[in-house]
Amino acid sequence: QQQVKQSPQSLIVQKGGISIINCAYENTAFDYFPWYQQFPGKGPALLIAIRPDVSEKKEGRFTISFNKSAKQFSLHIMDSQPGDSATYFCAASITGGFKTIFGAGTRLFVKA
Amino acid sequence: DAGVIQSPRHEVTEMGQEVTLRCKPISGHDYLFWYRQTMMRGLELLIYFNNNVPIDDSGMPEDRFSAKMPNASFSTLKIQPSEPRDSAVYFCASSWRSSGNTIYFGEGSWLTVV
């Protein structure tokens, strides 16, 4: 029940295309859903996050879509660029609890 | 601003040796986390502290692993004795109560046990 399932494991997208990464969770107590971005040799860093009181959050080219009834959320990267090539992790936690569970990660490669 | 600082960045050690990884969290943060990243298991939470007190160590793989936080600005993760299957990147991260659950990661300690 603590798991966060992420797919796909890897993704190749043409420059200018849309990258979509999906996640599903089981624990309905989760109320904070961040996405982290990790470049090679670096630690993960927060990219964007959503709480279940909204169905969508957009920051620049990055959008999270959230479906509370299906217990799923996804990251959309519009106009994908080679600089977006990284590993993306979805995650879930309970506000104030701080125990954050991460998905397995998606390695995104954007072809120039 | 200084981020989370980890040392060493890279370590190669022989099986059976003791390994100590060190972490300095961001000043003012009262939560500290140790994560392990491998290709097979992804990012696993090993243990986390609040105000220097261990809150949840259920992710610590076995008794060979131990973590301490003697003060607000320093933590160690120790593996004794080390085994080849401990080879991974170990991340320290920190946060604070008003952060909205955002976690700030260090750059990791790359451990290879041969």
mmCIF file with all atom_site columns, C-alpha atoms in Angstrom:
data_model
loop_
_atom_site.group_PDB
_atom_site.id
_atom_site.type_symbol
_atom_site.label_atom_id
_atom_site.label_alt_id
_atom_site.label_comp_id
_atom_site.label_asym_id
_atom_site.label_entity_id
_atom_site.label_seq_id
_atom_site.pdbx_PDB_ins_code
_atom_site.Cartn_x
_atom_site.Cartn_y
_atom_site.Cartn_z
_atom_site.occupancy
_atom_site.B_iso_or_equiv
_atom_site.pdbx_formal_charge
_atom_site.auth_seq_id
_atom_site.auth_comp_id
_atom_site.auth_asym_id
_atom_site.auth_atom_id
_atom_site.pdbx_PDB_model_num
ATOM 1   C CA . GLN A 1 1   ? 0.000   0.000  0.000   1.00 0.00 ? 1   GLN A CA 1
ATOM 2   C CA . GLN A 1 2   ? 3.026   2.224  0.329   1.00 0.00 ? 2   GLN A CA 1
ATOM 3   C CA . GLN A 1 3   ? 4.102   1.744  -3.270  1.00 0.00 ? 3   GLN A CA 1
ATOM 4   C CA . VAL A 1 4   ? 4.068   4.263  -6.065  1.00 0.00 ? 4   VAL A CA 1
ATOM 5   C CA . LYS A 1 5   ? 4.124   2.597  -9.471  1.00 0.00 ? 5   LYS A CA 1
ATOM 6   C CA . GLN A 1 6   ? 5.702   4.545  -12.309 1.00 0.00 ? 6   GLN A CA 1
ATOM 7   C CA . SER A 1 7   ? 5.771   3.954  -16.055 1.00 0.00 ? 7   SER A CA 1
ATOM 8   C CA . PRO A 1 8   ? 7.370   3.807  -18.519 1.00 0.00 ? 8   PRO A CA 1
ATOM 9   C CA . GLN A 1 9   ? 10.827  2.828  -17.355 1.00 0.00 ? 9   GLN A CA 1
ATOM 10  C CA . SER A 1 10  ? 12.394  4.733  -20.236 1.00 0.00 ? 10  SER A CA 1
ATOM 11  C CA . LEU A 1 11  ? 11.169  7.120  -22.871 1.00 0.00 ? 11  LEU A CA 1
ATOM 12  C CA . ILE A 1 12  ? 12.611  8.536  -26.075 1.00 0.00 ? 12  ILE A CA 1
ATOM 13  C CA . VAL A 1 13  ? 10.967  11.644 -27.513 1.00 0.00 ? 13  VAL A CA 1
ATOM 14  C CA . GLN A 1 14  ? 11.775  13.871 -30.446 1.00 0.00 ? 14  GLN A CA 1
ATOM 15  C CA . LYS A 1 15  ? 12.657  17.479 -29.755 1.00 0.00 ? 15  LYS A CA 1
ATOM 16  C CA . GLY A 1 16  ? 9.457   19.481 -29.651 1.00 0.00 ? 16  GLY A CA 1
ATOM 17  C CA . GLY A 1 17  ? 7.327   16.475 -28.770 1.00 0.00 ? 17  GLY A CA 1
ATOM 18  C CA . ILE A 1 18  ? 5.315   15.753 -25.641 1.00 0.00 ? 18  ILE A CA 1
ATOM 19  C CA . SER A 1 19  ? 6.737   13.518 -22.925 1.00 0.00 ? 19  SER A CA 1
ATOM 20  C CA . ILE A 1 20  ? 4.229   11.756 -20.686 1.00 0.00 ? 20  ILE A CA 1
ATOM 21  C CA . ILE A 1 21  ? 5.087   9.823  -17.530 1.00 0.00 ? 21  ILE A CA 1
ATOM 22  C CA . ASN A 1 22  ? 2.452   8.095  -15.443 1.00 0.00 ? 22  ASN A CA 1
ATOM 23  C CA . CYS A 1 23  ? 2.200   7.132  -11.777 1.00 0.00 ? 23  CYS A CA 1
ATOM 24  C CA . ALA A 1 24  ? -0.311  5.281  -9.638  1.00 0.00 ? 24  ALA A CA 1
ATOM 25  C CA . TYR A 1 25  ? -0.612  5.004  -5.892  1.00 0.00 ? 25  TYR A CA 1
ATOM 26  C CA . GLU A 1 26  ? -2.601  2.916  -3.408  1.00 0.00 ? 26  GLU A CA 1
ATOM 27  C CA . ASN A 1 27  ? -2.582  4.779  -0.125  1.00 0.00 ? 27  ASN A CA 1
ATOM 28  C CA . THR A 1 28  ? -5.481  7.252  -0.101  1.00 0.00 ? 28  THR A CA 1
ATOM 29  C CA . ALA A 1 29  ? -3.866  9.063  2.808   1.00 0.00 ? 29  ALA A CA 1
ATOM 30  C CA . PHE A 1 30  ? -1.224  10.504 0.473   1.00 0.00 ? 30  PHE A CA 1
ATOM 31  C CA . ASP A 1 31  ? -1.928  14.182 -0.100  1.00 0.00 ? 31  ASP A CA 1
ATOM 32  C CA . TYR A 1 32  ? 1.242   15.537 -1.660  1.00 0.00 ? 32  TYR A CA 1
ATOM 33  C CA . PHE A 1 33  ? 2.489   14.379 -5.055  1.00 0.00 ? 33  PHE A CA 1
ATOM 34  C CA . PRO A 1 34  ? 5.801   15.843 -6.240  1.00 0.00 ? 34  PRO A CA 1
ATOM 35  C CA . TRP A 1 35  ? 7.883   15.128 -9.293  1.00 0.00 ? 35  TRP A CA 1
ATOM 36  C CA . TYR A 1 36  ? 11.643  15.190 -8.978  1.00 0.00 ? 36  TYR A CA 1
ATOM 37  C CA . GLN A 1 37  ? 14.152  15.600 -11.791 1.00 0.00 ? 37  GLN A CA 1
ATOM 38  C CA . GLN A 1 38  ? 17.608  14.048 -11.608 1.00 0.00 ? 38  GLN A CA 1
ATOM 39  C CA . PHE A 1 39  ? 20.527  14.758 -13.930 1.00 0.00 ? 39  PHE A CA 1
ATOM 40  C CA . PRO A 1 40  ? 23.471  12.339 -14.133 1.00 0.00 ? 40  PRO A CA 1
ATOM 41  C CA . GLY A 1 41  ? 25.790  12.682 -11.169 1.00 0.00 ? 41  GLY A CA 1
ATOM 42  C CA . LYS A 1 42  ? 23.374  14.875 -9.233  1.00 0.00 ? 42  LYS A CA 1
ATOM 43  C CA . GLY A 1 43  ? 20.759  14.392 -6.591  1.00 0.00 ? 43  GLY A CA 1
ATOM 44  C CA . PRO A 1 44  ? 17.046  14.607 -7.417  1.00 0.00 ? 44  PRO A CA 1
ATOM 45  C CA . ALA A 1 45  ? 15.540  18.087 -7.275  1.00 0.00 ? 45  ALA A CA 1
ATOM 46  C CA . LEU A 1 46  ? 11.912  19.119 -6.979  1.00 0.00 ? 46  LEU A CA 1
ATOM 47  C CA . LEU A 1 47  ? 10.406  19.975 -10.357 1.00 0.00 ? 47  LEU A CA 1
ATOM 48  C CA . ILE A 1 48  ? 6.706   20.469 -9.677  1.00 0.00 ? 48  ILE A CA 1
ATOM 49  C CA . ALA A 1 49  ? 4.164   19.212 -7.156  1.00 0.00 ? 49  ALA A CA 1
ATOM 50  C CA . ILE A 1 50  ? 0.397   18.944 -6.736  1.00 0.00 ? 50  ILE A CA 1
ATOM 51  C CA . ARG A 1 51  ? -2.090  18.401 -3.936  1.00 0.00 ? 51  ARG A CA 1
ATOM 52  C CA . PRO A 1 52  ? -5.332  16.485 -4.544  1.00 0.00 ? 52  PRO A CA 1
ATOM 53  C CA . ASP A 1 53  ? -7.585  19.512 -4.237  1.00 0.00 ? 53  ASP A CA 1
ATOM 54  C CA . VAL A 1 54  ? -6.788  20.424 -7.852  1.00 0.00 ? 54  VAL A CA 1
ATOM 55  C CA . SER A 1 55  ? -6.822  18.289 -10.994 1.00 0.00 ? 55  SER A CA 1
ATOM 56  C CA . GLU A 1 56  ? -4.043  20.056 -12.846 1.00 0.00 ? 56  GLU A CA 1
ATOM 57  C CA . LYS A 1 57  ? -1.030  22.235 -12.159 1.00 0.00 ? 57  LYS A CA 1
ATOM 58  C CA . LYS A 1 58  ? 1.078   23.903 -14.795 1.00 0.00 ? 58  LYS A CA 1
ATOM 59  C CA . GLU A 1 59  ? 4.502   25.509 -14.503 1.00 0.00 ? 59  GLU A CA 1
ATOM 60  C CA . GLY A 1 60  ? 5.969   26.557 -17.809 1.00 0.00 ? 60  GLY A CA 1
ATOM 61  C CA . ARG A 1 61  ? 6.260   23.514 -20.062 1.00 0.00 ? 61  ARG A CA 1
ATOM 62  C CA . PHE A 1 62  ? 5.594   21.105 -17.182 1.00 0.00 ? 62  PHE A CA 1
ATOM 63  C CA . THR A 1 63  ? 2.070   20.030 -16.215 1.00 0.00 ? 63  THR A CA 1
ATOM 64  C CA . ILE A 1 64  ? 0.825   17.565 -13.615 1.00 0.00 ? 64  ILE A CA 1
ATOM 65  C CA . SER A 1 65  ? -2.560  15.980 -14.213 1.00 0.00 ? 65  SER A CA 1
ATOM 66  C CA . PHE A 1 66  ? -4.189  14.390 -11.178 1.00 0.00 ? 66  PHE A CA 1
ATOM 67  C CA . ASN A 1 67  ? -7.059  11.887 -11.090 1.00 0.00 ? 67  ASN A CA 1
ATOM 68  C CA . LYS A 1 68  ? -8.070  11.335 -7.477  1.00 0.00 ? 68  LYS A CA 1
ATOM 69  C CA . SER A 1 69  ? -10.721 8.693  -8.162  1.00 0.00 ? 69  SER A CA 1
ATOM 70  C CA . ALA A 1 70  ? -8.307  6.602  -10.222 1.00 0.00 ? 70  ALA A CA 1
ATOM 71  C CA . LYS A 1 71  ? -5.430  7.288  -7.827  1.00 0.00 ? 71  LYS A CA 1
ATOM 72  C CA . GLN A 1 72  ? -3.229  8.272  -10.740 1.00 0.00 ? 72  GLN A CA 1
ATOM 73  C CA . PHE A 1 73  ? -1.188  11.288 -11.691 1.00 0.00 ? 73  PHE A CA 1
ATOM 74  C CA . SER A 1 74  ? 1.002   12.101 -14.631 1.00 0.00 ? 74  SER A CA 1
ATOM 75  C CA . LEU A 1 75  ? 3.693   14.508 -15.763 1.00 0.00 ? 75  LEU A CA 1
ATOM 76  C CA . HIS A 1 76  ? 3.462   16.106 -19.187 1.00 0.00 ? 76  HIS A CA 1
ATOM 77  C CA . ILE A 1 77  ? 6.458   17.897 -20.660 1.00 0.00 ? 77  ILE A CA 1
ATOM 78  C CA . MET A 1 78  ? 5.402   20.036 -23.596 1.00 0.00 ? 78  MET A CA 1
ATOM 79  C CA . ASP A 1 79  ? 7.837   21.037 -26.359 1.00 0.00 ? 79  ASP A CA 1
ATOM 80  C CA . SER A 1 80  ? 10.429  18.630 -24.948 1.00 0.00 ? 80  SER A CA 1
ATOM 81  C CA . GLN A 1 81  ? 14.024  19.794 -25.274 1.00 0.00 ? 81  GLN A CA 1
ATOM 82  C CA . PRO A 1 82  ? 17.347  17.920 -25.172 1.00 0.00 ? 82  PRO A CA 1
ATOM 83  C CA . GLY A 1 83  ? 18.058  19.679 -21.878 1.00 0.00 ? 83  GLY A CA 1
ATOM 84  C CA . ASP A 1 84  ? 15.063  17.864 -20.386 1.00 0.00 ? 84  ASP A CA 1
ATOM 85  C CA . SER A 1 85  ? 16.914  14.557 -20.774 1.00 0.00 ? 85  SER A CA 1
ATOM 86  C CA . ALA A 1 86  ? 17.080  13.256 -17.208 1.00 0.00 ? 86  ALA A CA 1
ATOM 87  C CA . THR A 1 87  ? 15.517  10.742 -14.869 1.00 0.00 ? 87  THR A CA 1
ATOM 88  C CA . TYR A 1 88  ? 12.112  11.718 -13.508 1.00 0.00 ? 88  TYR A CA 1
ATOM 89  C CA . PHE A 1 89  ? 10.679  10.380 -10.266 1.00 0.00 ? 89  PHE A CA 1
ATOM 90  C CA . CYS A 1 90  ? 7.125   10.671 -9.114  1.00 0.00 ? 90  CYS A CA 1
ATOM 91  C CA . ALA A 1 91  ? 6.593   10.535 -5.376  1.00 0.00 ? 91  ALA A CA 1
ATOM 92  C CA . ALA A 1 92  ? 3.920   10.649 -2.720  1.00 0.00 ? 92  ALA A CA 1
ATOM 93  C CA . SER A 1 93  ? 3.753   11.587 0.910   1.00 0.00 ? 93  SER A CA 1
ATOM 94  C CA . ILE A 1 94  ? 1.439   12.717 3.674   1.00 0.00 ? 94  ILE A CA 1
ATOM 95  C CA . THR A 1 95  ? 1.672   16.383 4.615   1.00 0.00 ? 95  THR A CA 1
ATOM 96  C CA . GLY A 1 96  ? 3.672   16.754 7.781   1.00 0.00 ? 96  GLY A CA 1
ATOM 97  C CA . GLY A 1 97  ? 4.710   13.112 7.675   1.00 0.00 ? 97  GLY A CA 1
ATOM 98  C CA . PHE A 1 98  ? 7.743   13.664 5.445   1.00 0.00 ? 98  PHE A CA 1
ATOM 99  C CA . LYS A 1 99  ? 8.129   9.969  4.650   1.00 0.00 ? 99  LYS A CA 1
ATOM 100 C CA . THR A 1 100 ? 8.250   10.274 0.872   1.00 0.00 ? 100 THR A CA 1
ATOM 101 C CA . ILE A 1 101 ? 7.820   7.197  -1.303  1.00 0.00 ? 101 ILE A CA 1
ATOM 102 C CA . PHE A 1 102 ? 9.376   7.398  -4.747  1.00 0.00 ? 102 PHE A CA 1
ATOM 103 C CA . GLY A 1 103 ? 8.446   5.682  -7.969  1.00 0.00 ? 103 GLY A CA 1
ATOM 104 C CA . ALA A 1 104 ? 11.062  3.627  -9.793  1.00 0.00 ? 104 ALA A CA 1
ATOM 105 C CA . GLY A 1 105 ? 12.000  6.479  -12.128 1.00 0.00 ? 105 GLY A CA 1
ATOM 106 C CA . THR A 1 106 ? 11.719  7.146  -15.857 1.00 0.00 ? 106 THR A CA 1
ATOM 107 C CA . ARG A 1 107 ? 14.794  7.830  -17.948 1.00 0.00 ? 107 ARG A CA 1
ATOM 108 C CA . LEU A 1 108 ? 13.840  10.404 -20.556 1.00 0.00 ? 108 LEU A CA 1
ATOM 109 C CA . PHE A 1 109 ? 15.951  11.028 -23.618 1.00 0.00 ? 109 PHE A CA 1
ATOM 110 C CA . VAL A 1 110 ? 14.999  13.857 -25.948 1.00 0.00 ? 110 VAL A CA 1
ATOM 111 C CA . LYS A 1 111 ? 16.487  13.502 -29.398 1.00 0.00 ? 111 LYS A CA 1
ATOM 112 C CA . ALA A 1 112 ? 17.686  16.687 -31.060 1.00 0.00 ? 112 ALA A CA 1
ATOM 113 C CA . ASP B 2 1   ? 23.133  29.171 -0.071  1.00 0.00 ? 1   ASP B CA 1
ATOM 114 C CA . ALA B 2 2   ? 24.947  25.928 0.664   1.00 0.00 ? 2   ALA B CA 1
ATOM 115 C CA . GLY B 2 3   ? 22.919  22.846 -0.097  1.00 0.00 ? 3   GLY B CA 1
ATOM 116 C CA . VAL B 2 4   ? 23.177  19.454 1.536   1.00 0.00 ? 4   VAL B CA 1
ATOM 117 C CA . ILE B 2 5   ? 26.835  18.488 1.675   1.00 0.00 ? 5   ILE B CA 1
ATOM 118 C CA . GLN B 2 6   ? 27.901  14.868 1.489   1.00 0.00 ? 6   GLN B CA 1
ATOM 119 C CA . SER B 2 7   ? 31.288  13.218 1.774   1.00 0.00 ? 7   SER B CA 1
ATOM 120 C CA . PRO B 2 8   ? 32.985  11.346 0.363   1.00 0.00 ? 8   PRO B CA 1
ATOM 121 C CA . ARG B 2 9   ? 31.603  11.788 -3.147  1.00 0.00 ? 9   ARG B CA 1
ATOM 122 C CA . HIS B 2 10  ? 33.167  8.546  -4.286  1.00 0.00 ? 10  HIS B CA 1
ATOM 123 C CA . GLU B 2 11  ? 34.452  5.599  -2.314  1.00 0.00 ? 11  GLU B CA 1
ATOM 124 C CA . VAL B 2 12  ? 35.829  2.270  -3.390  1.00 0.00 ? 12  VAL B CA 1
ATOM 125 C CA . THR B 2 13  ? 36.392  -0.208 -0.606  1.00 0.00 ? 13  THR B CA 1
ATOM 126 C CA . GLU B 2 14  ? 37.031  -3.892 -0.146  1.00 0.00 ? 14  GLU B CA 1
ATOM 127 C CA . MET B 2 15  ? 34.422  -6.283 1.105   1.00 0.00 ? 15  MET B CA 1
ATOM 128 C CA . GLY B 2 16  ? 34.459  -6.515 4.876   1.00 0.00 ? 16  GLY B CA 1
ATOM 129 C CA . GLN B 2 17  ? 35.698  -2.981 5.449   1.00 0.00 ? 17  GLN B CA 1
ATOM 130 C CA . GLU B 2 18  ? 33.807  -0.349 7.396   1.00 0.00 ? 18  GLU B CA 1
ATOM 131 C CA . VAL B 2 19  ? 32.342  2.508  5.396   1.00 0.00 ? 19  VAL B CA 1
ATOM 132 C CA . THR B 2 20  ? 31.243  5.822  6.886   1.00 0.00 ? 20  THR B CA 1
ATOM 133 C CA . LEU B 2 21  ? 29.263  8.327  4.851   1.00 0.00 ? 21  LEU B CA 1
ATOM 134 C CA . ARG B 2 22  ? 28.828  11.847 6.145   1.00 0.00 ? 22  ARG B CA 1
ATOM 135 C CA . CYS B 2 23  ? 26.204  14.505 5.691   1.00 0.00 ? 23  CYS B CA 1
ATOM 136 C CA . LYS B 2 24  ? 25.725  18.141 6.598   1.00 0.00 ? 24  LYS B CA 1
ATOM 137 C CA . PRO B 2 25  ? 22.095  19.198 6.117   1.00 0.00 ? 25  PRO B CA 1
ATOM 138 C CA . ILE B 2 26  ? 20.947  22.646 5.094   1.00 0.00 ? 26  ILE B CA 1
ATOM 139 C CA . SER B 2 27  ? 21.125  25.003 8.050   1.00 0.00 ? 27  SER B CA 1
ATOM 140 C CA . GLY B 2 28  ? 17.766  25.354 9.774   1.00 0.00 ? 28  GLY B CA 1
ATOM 141 C CA . HIS B 2 29  ? 16.365  22.097 8.437   1.00 0.00 ? 29  HIS B CA 1
ATOM 142 C CA . ASP B 2 30  ? 15.051  19.786 11.126  1.00 0.00 ? 30  ASP B CA 1
ATOM 143 C CA . TYR B 2 31  ? 14.452  16.682 9.029   1.00 0.00 ? 31  TYR B CA 1
ATOM 144 C CA . LEU B 2 32  ? 17.257  14.539 7.648   1.00 0.00 ? 32  LEU B CA 1
ATOM 145 C CA . PHE B 2 33  ? 16.894  11.561 5.342   1.00 0.00 ? 33  PHE B CA 1
ATOM 146 C CA . TRP B 2 34  ? 19.186  8.854  4.039   1.00 0.00 ? 34  TRP B CA 1
ATOM 147 C CA . TYR B 2 35  ? 18.226  7.302  0.709   1.00 0.00 ? 35  TYR B CA 1
ATOM 148 C CA . ARG B 2 36  ? 19.905  4.596  -1.347  1.00 0.00 ? 36  ARG B CA 1
ATOM 149 C CA . GLN B 2 37  ? 19.643  4.498  -5.139  1.00 0.00 ? 37  GLN B CA 1
ATOM 150 C CA . THR B 2 38  ? 20.289  1.435  -7.272  1.00 0.00 ? 38  THR B CA 1
ATOM 151 C CA . MET B 2 39  ? 19.216  0.460  -10.769 1.00 0.00 ? 39  MET B CA 1
ATOM 152 C CA . MET B 2 40  ? 17.268  -2.504 -9.445  1.00 0.00 ? 40  MET B CA 1
ATOM 153 C CA . ARG B 2 41  ? 15.470  -0.905 -6.490  1.00 0.00 ? 41  ARG B CA 1
ATOM 154 C CA . GLY B 2 42  ? 15.346  2.781  -7.383  1.00 0.00 ? 42  GLY B CA 1
ATOM 155 C CA . LEU B 2 43  ? 15.313  5.303  -4.536  1.00 0.00 ? 43  LEU B CA 1
ATOM 156 C CA . GLU B 2 44  ? 14.797  3.658  -1.172  1.00 0.00 ? 44  GLU B CA 1
ATOM 157 C CA . LEU B 2 45  ? 14.334  5.535  2.087   1.00 0.00 ? 45  LEU B CA 1
ATOM 158 C CA . LEU B 2 46  ? 16.648  3.983  4.641   1.00 0.00 ? 46  LEU B CA 1
ATOM 159 C CA . ILE B 2 47  ? 16.040  6.158  7.702   1.00 0.00 ? 47  ILE B CA 1
ATOM 160 C CA . TYR B 2 48  ? 14.961  9.639  8.638   1.00 0.00 ? 48  TYR B CA 1
ATOM 161 C CA . PHE B 2 49  ? 15.473  11.888 11.632  1.00 0.00 ? 49  PHE B CA 1
ATOM 162 C CA . ASN B 2 50  ? 13.503  14.763 13.091  1.00 0.00 ? 50  ASN B CA 1
ATOM 163 C CA . ASN B 2 51  ? 15.325  17.095 15.458  1.00 0.00 ? 51  ASN B CA 1
ATOM 164 C CA . ASN B 2 52  ? 18.209  14.601 15.558  1.00 0.00 ? 52  ASN B CA 1
ATOM 165 C CA . VAL B 2 53  ? 15.942  11.734 16.691  1.00 0.00 ? 53  VAL B CA 1
ATOM 166 C CA . PRO B 2 54  ? 15.461  8.695  14.413  1.00 0.00 ? 54  PRO B CA 1
ATOM 167 C CA . ILE B 2 55  ? 11.791  8.521  13.473  1.00 0.00 ? 55  ILE B CA 1
ATOM 168 C CA . ASP B 2 56  ? 11.633  5.628  11.034  1.00 0.00 ? 56  ASP B CA 1
ATOM 169 C CA . ASP B 2 57  ? 14.442  3.192  10.340  1.00 0.00 ? 57  ASP B CA 1
ATOM 170 C CA . SER B 2 58  ? 12.279  0.505  8.771   1.00 0.00 ? 58  SER B CA 1
ATOM 171 C CA . GLY B 2 59  ? 14.170  0.851  5.499   1.00 0.00 ? 59  GLY B CA 1
ATOM 172 C CA . MET B 2 60  ? 17.559  0.010  6.946   1.00 0.00 ? 60  MET B CA 1
ATOM 173 C CA . PRO B 2 61  ? 18.403  -3.250 5.222   1.00 0.00 ? 61  PRO B CA 1
ATOM 174 C CA . GLU B 2 62  ? 20.056  -5.087 8.089   1.00 0.00 ? 62  GLU B CA 1
ATOM 175 C CA . ASP B 2 63  ? 22.130  -4.748 11.224  1.00 0.00 ? 63  ASP B CA 1
ATOM 176 C CA . ARG B 2 64  ? 25.224  -3.963 9.213   1.00 0.00 ? 64  ARG B CA 1
ATOM 177 C CA . PHE B 2 65  ? 23.763  -0.510 8.595   1.00 0.00 ? 65  PHE B CA 1
ATOM 178 C CA . SER B 2 66  ? 23.576  2.159  11.272  1.00 0.00 ? 66  SER B CA 1
ATOM 179 C CA . ALA B 2 67  ? 22.904  5.886  11.220  1.00 0.00 ? 67  ALA B CA 1
ATOM 180 C CA . LYS B 2 68  ? 23.464  8.601  13.758  1.00 0.00 ? 68  LYS B CA 1
ATOM 181 C CA . MET B 2 69  ? 22.740  12.274 14.050  1.00 0.00 ? 69  MET B CA 1
ATOM 182 C CA . PRO B 2 70  ? 24.710  13.644 17.016  1.00 0.00 ? 70  PRO B CA 1
ATOM 183 C CA . ASN B 2 71  ? 23.681  17.245 16.314  1.00 0.00 ? 71  ASN B CA 1
ATOM 184 C CA . ALA B 2 72  ? 21.583  19.331 13.952  1.00 0.00 ? 72  ALA B CA 1
ATOM 185 C CA . SER B 2 73  ? 24.392  19.839 11.455  1.00 0.00 ? 73  SER B CA 1
ATOM 186 C CA . PHE B 2 74  ? 25.869  16.377 11.067  1.00 0.00 ? 74  PHE B CA 1
ATOM 187 C CA . SER B 2 75  ? 24.820  12.804 10.352  1.00 0.00 ? 75  SER B CA 1
ATOM 188 C CA . THR B 2 76  ? 26.611  9.585  9.475   1.00 0.00 ? 76  THR B CA 1
ATOM 189 C CA . LEU B 2 77  ? 25.582  6.387  7.775   1.00 0.00 ? 77  LEU B CA 1
ATOM 190 C CA . LYS B 2 78  ? 27.841  3.486  8.592   1.00 0.00 ? 78  LYS B CA 1
ATOM 191 C CA . ILE B 2 79  ? 28.096  0.075  6.957   1.00 0.00 ? 79  ILE B CA 1
ATOM 192 C CA . GLN B 2 80  ? 30.067  -2.551 8.825   1.00 0.00 ? 80  GLN B CA 1
ATOM 193 C CA . PRO B 2 81  ? 31.080  -4.925 7.363   1.00 0.00 ? 81  PRO B CA 1
ATOM 194 C CA . SER B 2 82  ? 30.480  -3.821 3.788   1.00 0.00 ? 82  SER B CA 1
ATOM 195 C CA . GLU B 2 83  ? 29.429  -6.249 1.048   1.00 0.00 ? 83  GLU B CA 1
ATOM 196 C CA . PRO B 2 84  ? 29.432  -5.948 -2.765  1.00 0.00 ? 84  PRO B CA 1
ATOM 197 C CA . ARG B 2 85  ? 25.609  -5.731 -2.769  1.00 0.00 ? 85  ARG B CA 1
ATOM 198 C CA . ASP B 2 86  ? 25.897  -2.486 -0.805  1.00 0.00 ? 86  ASP B CA 1
ATOM 199 C CA . SER B 2 87  ? 27.318  -0.803 -3.912  1.00 0.00 ? 87  SER B CA 1
ATOM 200 C CA . ALA B 2 88  ? 24.964  2.089  -4.666  1.00 0.00 ? 88  ALA B CA 1
ATOM 201 C CA . VAL B 2 89  ? 24.601  5.842  -4.536  1.00 0.00 ? 89  VAL B CA 1
ATOM 202 C CA . TYR B 2 90  ? 23.681  7.009  -1.062  1.00 0.00 ? 90  TYR B CA 1
ATOM 203 C CA . PHE B 2 91  ? 21.848  10.301 -0.833  1.00 0.00 ? 91  PHE B CA 1
ATOM 204 C CA . CYS B 2 92  ? 21.406  12.462 2.183   1.00 0.00 ? 92  CYS B CA 1
ATOM 205 C CA . ALA B 2 93  ? 18.544  14.937 2.076   1.00 0.00 ? 93  ALA B CA 1
ATOM 206 C CA . SER B 2 94  ? 17.009  17.463 4.405   1.00 0.00 ? 94  SER B CA 1
ATOM 207 C CA . SER B 2 95  ? 13.817  19.421 4.884   1.00 0.00 ? 95  SER B CA 1
ATOM 208 C CA . TRP B 2 96  ? 11.951  21.542 7.394   1.00 0.00 ? 96  TRP B CA 1
ATOM 209 C CA . ARG B 2 97  ? 8.439   21.564 8.748   1.00 0.00 ? 97  ARG B CA 1
ATOM 210 C CA . SER B 2 98  ? 7.259   24.542 6.727   1.00 0.00 ? 98  SER B CA 1
ATOM 211 C CA . SER B 2 99  ? 8.673   23.268 3.453   1.00 0.00 ? 99  SER B CA 1
ATOM 212 C CA . GLY B 2 100 ? 5.451   21.623 2.366   1.00 0.00 ? 100 GLY B CA 1
ATOM 213 C CA . ASN B 2 101 ? 7.182   18.231 2.296   1.00 0.00 ? 101 ASN B CA 1
ATOM 214 C CA . THR B 2 102 ? 9.818   19.307 -0.242  1.00 0.00 ? 102 THR B CA 1
ATOM 215 C CA . ILE B 2 103 ? 13.035  17.341 0.188   1.00 0.00 ? 103 ILE B CA 1
ATOM 216 C CA . TYR B 2 104 ? 16.433  18.790 -0.716  1.00 0.00 ? 104 TYR B CA 1
ATOM 217 C CA . PHE B 2 105 ? 18.996  16.219 -1.820  1.00 0.00 ? 105 PHE B CA 1
ATOM 218 C CA . GLY B 2 106 ? 22.751  16.283 -1.713  1.00 0.00 ? 106 GLY B CA 1
ATOM 219 C CA . GLU B 2 107 ? 24.792  15.145 -4.687  1.00 0.00 ? 107 GLU B CA 1
ATOM 220 C CA . GLY B 2 108 ? 25.252  11.662 -3.299  1.00 0.00 ? 108 GLY B CA 1
ATOM 221 C CA . SER B 2 109 ? 28.058  9.376  -2.213  1.00 0.00 ? 109 SER B CA 1
ATOM 222 C CA . TRP B 2 110 ? 28.928  6.772  -4.838  1.00 0.00 ? 110 TRP B CA 1
ATOM 223 C CA . LEU B 2 111 ? 29.965  3.595  -3.037  1.00 0.00 ? 111 LEU B CA 1
ATOM 224 C CA . THR B 2 112 ? 31.601  0.636  -4.730  1.00 0.00 ? 112 THR B CA 1
ATOM 225 C CA . VAL B 2 113 ? 32.418  -2.445 -2.657  1.00 0.00 ? 113 VAL B CA 1
ATOM 226 C CA . VAL B 2 114 ? 34.745  -4.878 -4.405  1.00 0.00 ? 114 VAL B CA 1
#
